[in-house]
Short mmCIF file of C-alpha atoms in Angstrom, two decimals:
data_model
loop_
_atom_site.label_atom_id
_atom_site.label_comp_id
_atom_site.label_asym_id
_atom_site.label_seq_id
_atom_site.Cartn_x
_atom_site.Cartn_y
_atom_site.Cartn_z
CA MET A 527 54.88 88.92 44.82
CA GLN A 528 56.65 92.28 44.88
CA LEU A 529 59.55 92.62 42.43
CA TYR A 530 62.33 95.21 42.26
CA LYS A 531 64.72 96.82 39.80
CA TYR A 532 67.68 99.16 40.13
CA PHE A 533 68.58 102.23 38.12
CA GLN A 534 71.23 104.92 37.75
CA ILE A 535 70.45 108.40 36.50
CA SER A 536 73.90 108.92 34.97
CA GLY A 537 75.87 105.69 35.44
CA GLY A 538 79.48 105.10 36.50
CA GLU A 539 80.12 104.93 40.25
CA GLU A 540 76.71 106.41 41.07
CA ARG A 541 74.62 104.52 43.64
CA TRP A 542 72.22 101.88 42.36
CA ILE A 543 68.72 103.04 43.37
CA PRO A 544 66.10 100.32 44.07
CA VAL A 545 62.51 100.73 42.90
CA GLN A 546 59.44 98.53 42.55
CA ALA A 547 59.61 96.87 39.14
CA GLU A 548 56.22 98.17 37.98
CA VAL A 549 57.08 101.85 38.64
CA ASP A 550 57.24 103.93 35.44
CA LEU A 551 60.66 105.60 35.28
CA ALA A 552 59.97 107.65 32.13
CA GLU A 553 59.81 110.87 34.14
CA LYS A 554 63.15 110.22 35.86
CA LYS A 555 64.77 109.12 32.57
CA PRO A 556 67.58 107.00 34.05
CA THR A 557 70.52 106.15 31.80
CA PHE A 558 70.73 102.56 33.08
CA ILE A 559 68.15 100.07 34.43
CA THR A 560 68.62 96.44 35.47
CA VAL A 561 67.31 94.23 32.69
CA LEU A 562 65.92 91.65 35.16
CA SER A 563 63.63 92.13 38.17
CA LEU A 564 64.45 90.59 41.56
CA ASP A 565 62.18 89.25 44.29
CA LYS A 566 64.40 90.73 47.03
CA ILE A 567 66.16 94.03 47.69
CA LEU A 568 69.94 93.51 47.80
CA GLU A 569 72.73 95.80 48.91
CA LYS A 570 76.45 95.59 48.20
CA ASP A 571 77.04 93.91 51.55
CA SER A 572 74.06 91.55 51.53
CA PRO A 573 74.92 88.13 53.04
CA LYS A 574 75.69 85.26 50.68
CA ASP A 575 72.71 83.16 51.76
CA LEU A 576 70.35 86.01 50.85
CA ILE A 577 72.07 86.52 47.48
CA ASP A 578 71.86 82.79 46.71
CA SER A 579 68.10 82.79 47.39
CA VAL A 580 67.22 85.59 44.93
CA LYS A 581 64.87 84.79 42.06
CA TYR A 582 64.81 86.80 38.82
CA ILE A 583 62.38 87.44 35.99
CA GLY A 584 62.77 89.31 32.72
CA PRO A 585 63.73 88.91 29.07
CA LEU A 586 66.56 86.80 27.75
CA TYR A 587 69.18 89.36 26.77
CA PHE A 588 72.22 89.47 24.50
CA ASP A 589 74.83 92.24 24.43
CA LEU A 590 77.03 92.27 21.33
CA ASP A 591 80.00 94.58 21.30
CA SER A 592 83.21 94.62 19.29
CA GLU A 593 86.03 97.04 18.61
CA GLU A 594 84.83 96.96 15.02
CA LEU A 595 81.22 98.05 14.54
CA GLU A 596 80.94 95.99 11.38
CA GLU A 597 81.75 92.83 13.35
CA SER A 598 79.05 93.61 15.93
CA ILE A 599 76.53 94.13 13.15
CA GLU A 600 77.35 90.90 11.29
CA ASP A 601 77.39 88.87 14.51
CA SER A 602 73.99 90.32 15.48
CA LYS A 603 72.56 89.27 12.14
CA GLU A 604 73.94 85.76 12.70
CA LEU A 605 72.55 85.56 16.23
CA VAL A 606 69.10 86.74 15.16
CA SER A 607 69.15 84.18 12.33
CA LYS A 608 69.80 81.45 14.94
CA LEU A 609 66.89 82.73 17.04
CA LEU A 610 64.57 82.70 14.05
CA ASP A 611 65.65 79.13 13.30
CA TYR A 612 64.21 78.20 16.71
CA GLY A 613 60.80 79.46 15.65
CA LEU A 614 60.94 82.98 17.08
CA LYS A 615 59.29 85.78 15.09
CA GLU A 616 59.95 89.51 14.83
CA GLY A 617 57.18 90.18 17.36
CA ASP A 618 59.11 88.13 19.94
CA LEU A 619 62.33 90.16 19.63
CA ARG A 620 63.44 93.62 20.69
CA LEU A 621 66.44 94.88 18.73
CA TYR A 622 68.49 97.93 19.70
CA LEU A 623 71.53 99.84 18.54
CA SER A 624 73.43 100.83 21.69
CA GLY A 625 74.67 104.05 20.09
CA LYS A 626 78.40 103.29 20.10
CA LYS A 627 79.65 99.96 18.70
CA GLY A 628 77.14 97.49 20.02
CA LEU A 629 73.67 96.00 19.71
CA HIS A 630 71.24 94.60 22.27
CA ILE A 631 68.83 91.76 21.49
CA LEU A 632 66.03 90.83 23.91
CA VAL A 633 63.64 87.86 23.80
CA ASP A 634 60.49 88.22 25.89
CA GLU A 635 60.19 85.60 28.61
CA LYS A 636 56.66 84.76 27.43
CA CYS A 637 58.29 83.05 24.44
CA PHE A 638 59.89 80.27 26.49
CA MET A 639 58.29 80.15 29.97
CA GLY A 640 55.07 78.17 30.15
CA LYS A 641 54.23 80.03 33.36
CA VAL A 642 56.05 83.35 33.71
CA ALA A 643 57.40 83.52 37.27
CA PRO A 644 60.69 84.45 38.99
CA VAL A 645 63.40 81.81 38.65
CA LEU A 646 66.39 80.96 40.81
CA ARG A 647 69.76 81.55 39.08
CA LEU A 648 68.11 82.89 35.93
CA PRO A 649 71.28 84.79 34.80
CA ASP A 650 73.13 81.45 34.80
CA VAL A 651 70.33 79.88 32.74
CA TYR A 652 70.53 82.73 30.24
CA LYS A 653 74.29 82.31 30.04
CA GLU A 654 73.84 78.65 29.13
CA ILE A 655 71.55 79.69 26.29
CA ALA A 656 74.10 82.29 25.22
CA PHE A 657 76.76 79.55 25.08
CA LYS A 658 74.55 77.56 22.71
CA LEU A 659 73.99 80.54 20.40
CA ALA A 660 77.40 82.21 20.78
CA VAL A 661 78.87 84.50 18.14
CA PRO A 662 82.33 86.13 18.46
CA SER A 663 81.27 89.58 19.71
CA LEU A 664 78.69 88.29 22.21
CA ASP A 665 79.64 89.53 25.68
CA LEU A 666 79.32 86.62 28.11
CA ARG A 667 80.20 88.78 31.12
CA VAL A 668 76.75 90.34 31.31
CA TYR A 669 75.05 87.32 32.88
CA THR A 670 75.72 88.44 36.44
CA ALA A 671 73.69 87.64 39.54
CA LYS A 672 73.40 89.63 42.81
CA ARG A 673 71.50 92.80 41.77
CA GLY A 674 71.78 91.81 38.12
CA ARG A 675 73.04 93.57 35.02
CA MET A 676 72.13 97.07 33.89
CA LEU A 677 71.51 97.93 30.26
CA ARG A 678 71.47 101.40 28.75
CA THR A 679 68.03 102.93 28.23
CA CYS A 680 66.78 104.89 25.21
CA TYR A 681 66.06 108.06 27.18
CA ASN A 682 69.30 110.00 27.16
CA ILE A 683 71.88 111.19 24.65
CA ARG A 684 75.34 109.61 24.91
CA PRO A 685 78.62 111.57 25.14
CA ASN A 686 79.17 110.83 21.42
CA SER A 687 75.84 112.59 20.63
CA ASN A 688 74.10 109.29 19.79
CA TYR A 689 71.09 107.59 21.35
CA LYS A 690 70.34 103.96 22.00
CA VAL A 691 67.48 103.26 19.57
CA PRO A 692 65.12 100.38 18.73
CA ILE A 693 65.23 99.02 15.19
CA SER A 694 63.10 96.65 13.13
CA LEU A 695 64.20 93.26 11.85
CA ALA A 696 64.31 94.64 8.32
CA GLU A 697 66.59 97.47 9.46
CA LEU A 698 68.93 94.98 11.13
CA GLN A 699 69.10 92.81 8.03
CA SER A 700 70.13 95.79 5.88
CA LEU A 701 72.26 97.45 8.59
CA THR A 702 75.67 98.93 7.75
CA PRO A 703 78.04 100.99 9.95
CA GLU A 704 76.92 104.12 8.07
CA LEU A 705 73.20 103.40 8.61
CA TYR A 706 73.93 102.55 12.26
CA GLN A 707 75.33 106.04 12.87
CA GLN A 708 72.45 107.64 11.00
CA LEU A 709 69.77 105.79 12.98
CA CYS A 710 71.35 106.68 16.34
CA LYS A 711 71.31 110.46 15.79
CA ASN A 712 67.72 110.91 17.04
CA PRO A 713 65.59 109.14 19.66
CA ARG A 714 62.94 106.74 18.40
CA PRO A 715 59.78 105.32 20.00
CA GLU A 716 59.59 101.67 21.00
CA PHE A 717 57.92 99.25 18.59
CA VAL A 718 54.70 97.57 19.71
CA LYS A 719 55.43 93.87 20.22
CA SER A 720 53.21 90.81 20.66
CA PRO A 721 55.40 87.93 21.92
CA THR A 722 53.92 84.43 22.07
CA TYR A 723 55.06 81.07 23.40
CA LYS A 724 57.36 79.15 21.04
CA ALA A 725 57.66 75.47 21.92
CA GLU A 726 60.92 74.82 20.09
CA PHE A 727 62.73 77.71 21.74
CA ALA A 728 61.19 76.74 25.10
CA LEU A 729 63.00 73.39 24.83
CA LEU A 730 66.32 75.26 24.65
CA TYR A 731 65.38 77.19 27.79
CA ASP A 732 64.19 74.05 29.60
CA ALA A 733 67.47 72.26 28.88
CA ALA A 734 69.49 75.22 30.18
CA LEU A 735 67.30 75.47 33.29
CA GLN A 736 67.68 71.76 33.98
CA LYS A 737 71.46 71.93 33.60
CA VAL A 738 71.89 74.95 35.91
CA HIS A 739 69.54 73.69 38.61
CA GLY A 740 71.15 70.25 38.47
CA GLN A 741 74.61 71.57 39.27
CA LYS A 742 75.73 71.01 42.84
CA LYS A 743 77.76 73.74 44.48
CA ARG A 744 81.16 72.58 45.64
CA LYS A 745 82.80 73.76 48.83
CA PRO A 746 86.08 75.45 47.82
CA LYS A 747 89.29 73.83 49.02
CA PRO A 748 91.93 76.09 50.61
CA VAL A 749 94.87 76.88 48.31
CA THR A 750 98.28 76.78 49.97
CA PRO A 751 101.66 78.09 48.73
CA GLN A 752 102.81 74.47 48.44
CA VAL A 753 99.93 73.72 46.03
CA LEU A 754 100.79 76.75 43.88
CA ILE A 755 104.46 75.70 43.69
CA LYS A 756 103.53 72.11 42.84
CA ASP A 757 101.14 73.20 40.08
CA LYS A 758 103.39 75.86 38.53
CA ALA A 759 104.90 73.62 35.82
CA THR A 760 101.47 72.37 34.77
CA VAL A 761 100.10 75.91 34.64
CA GLU A 762 103.02 77.05 32.47
CA ARG A 763 102.22 74.25 29.98
CA ILE A 764 98.56 75.28 29.86
CA LEU A 765 99.49 78.93 29.32
CA LYS A 766 101.47 77.85 26.25
CA GLY A 767 98.45 76.00 24.87
CA ASP A 768 99.67 72.49 25.73
CA THR A 769 96.27 70.98 26.61
CA THR A 770 94.39 67.88 25.57
CA PRO A 771 91.75 68.50 22.86
CA GLU A 772 88.80 67.31 24.95
CA VAL A 773 89.32 70.00 27.63
CA GLY A 774 87.04 72.94 26.80
CA PHE A 775 88.25 76.53 26.92
CA ASN A 776 85.75 77.53 29.62
CA GLN A 777 87.21 74.96 32.03
CA ILE A 778 90.75 76.14 31.24
CA ALA A 779 89.77 79.78 31.76
CA ILE A 780 88.22 79.07 35.16
CA GLN A 781 91.26 77.14 36.39
CA LEU A 782 93.69 79.81 35.18
CA ALA A 783 91.58 82.56 36.75
CA VAL A 784 91.74 80.76 40.11
CA TYR A 785 95.51 80.36 39.81
CA ALA A 786 95.96 84.01 38.76
CA ARG A 787 93.93 85.21 41.72
CA GLU A 788 96.00 83.19 44.18
CA VAL A 789 99.36 84.35 42.83
CA GLY A 790 98.24 87.97 42.53
CA TRP A 791 98.11 88.43 38.75
CA SER A 792 95.87 91.09 37.28
CA SER A 793 93.59 90.13 34.36
CA GLU A 794 96.00 91.94 32.04
CA MET A 795 98.95 89.93 33.37
CA LEU A 796 97.00 86.69 32.97
CA CYS A 797 96.16 87.45 29.33
CA GLU A 798 99.78 88.38 28.67
CA GLN A 799 101.02 85.11 30.17
CA ALA A 800 98.37 83.17 28.21
CA ALA A 801 99.07 84.79 24.83
CA GLU A 802 99.93 81.47 23.12
CA LEU A 803 96.87 79.74 24.58
CA LEU A 804 94.55 82.56 23.48
CA GLN A 805 95.95 82.54 19.97
CA ASN A 806 96.09 78.80 19.35
CA HIS A 807 93.30 77.08 21.30
CA PRO A 808 90.60 75.78 18.89
CA GLY A 809 87.92 77.21 21.14
CA GLY A 810 84.94 75.36 19.69
CA SER A 811 81.69 77.12 18.75
CA ARG A 812 81.55 79.13 21.97
CA TYR A 813 85.09 80.52 21.89
CA ARG A 814 86.08 80.36 18.26
CA THR A 815 88.18 83.57 18.12
CA ALA A 816 91.12 84.84 20.16
CA SER A 817 89.20 88.00 21.14
CA ILE A 818 86.28 86.09 22.67
CA ARG A 819 88.73 83.77 24.48
CA ARG A 820 90.47 86.86 25.88
CA ARG A 821 87.17 88.26 27.17
CA GLU A 822 86.31 84.97 28.89
#
């Protein structure tokens, strides 16, 4: 089966260039490459039925980023500790400093797939795992489908004169903001890794896969002005944080996003209207801080 990736030489609004997944891009030195490979070539205007049929393969990935570098570092240590508790070893993980205020953590798919092969809706499966292991600065927006999500490579220097660099587990465990900046000043070679199947972590993956593939897609109902008017009072209560405890924040966020789209609010306007909800909702383990609730 032929697989494909996409890359950008510089990033931004530049065109996403498709390439066979096995092609070595070291000579081109792109700044961004899709972290997952696809079994089909997609374009921006590809039909929905083609997009829905795409299968993906590649490592489980986590992108941690916070306004405060120290928070990203501490959350990364916590997340890696959770991964190790599931039986993963240093040889199963790839750890990176992004070069600004973030860290990337990758788990090789050999660690949790009995037979490594492309999977339908794999970004959704990875998002379910991310929910289970969530820490405050974990970015849950990166689990996107279609052509997938690009991550920065280690090839090129950033505008702040730093590089994205690989680090060891020992370096992560002793990492400080000062050491972070020091390590990012020069490019570093990748570490040789030897990932192996871990049965306990594979159970986490299997449960996420079963949940995602068991979900039935619902046909959306048309939203009329009369519905928006009827629901306005309820929405205003939710925005003030007046919800029942058993309703999770993810469900609230989805419903408010739908309402905001229909009435023409920007994401900034929605967060402004929902200030009380963001501040006061208990959030649970997945959304335990106001900042992570805002991102969602």
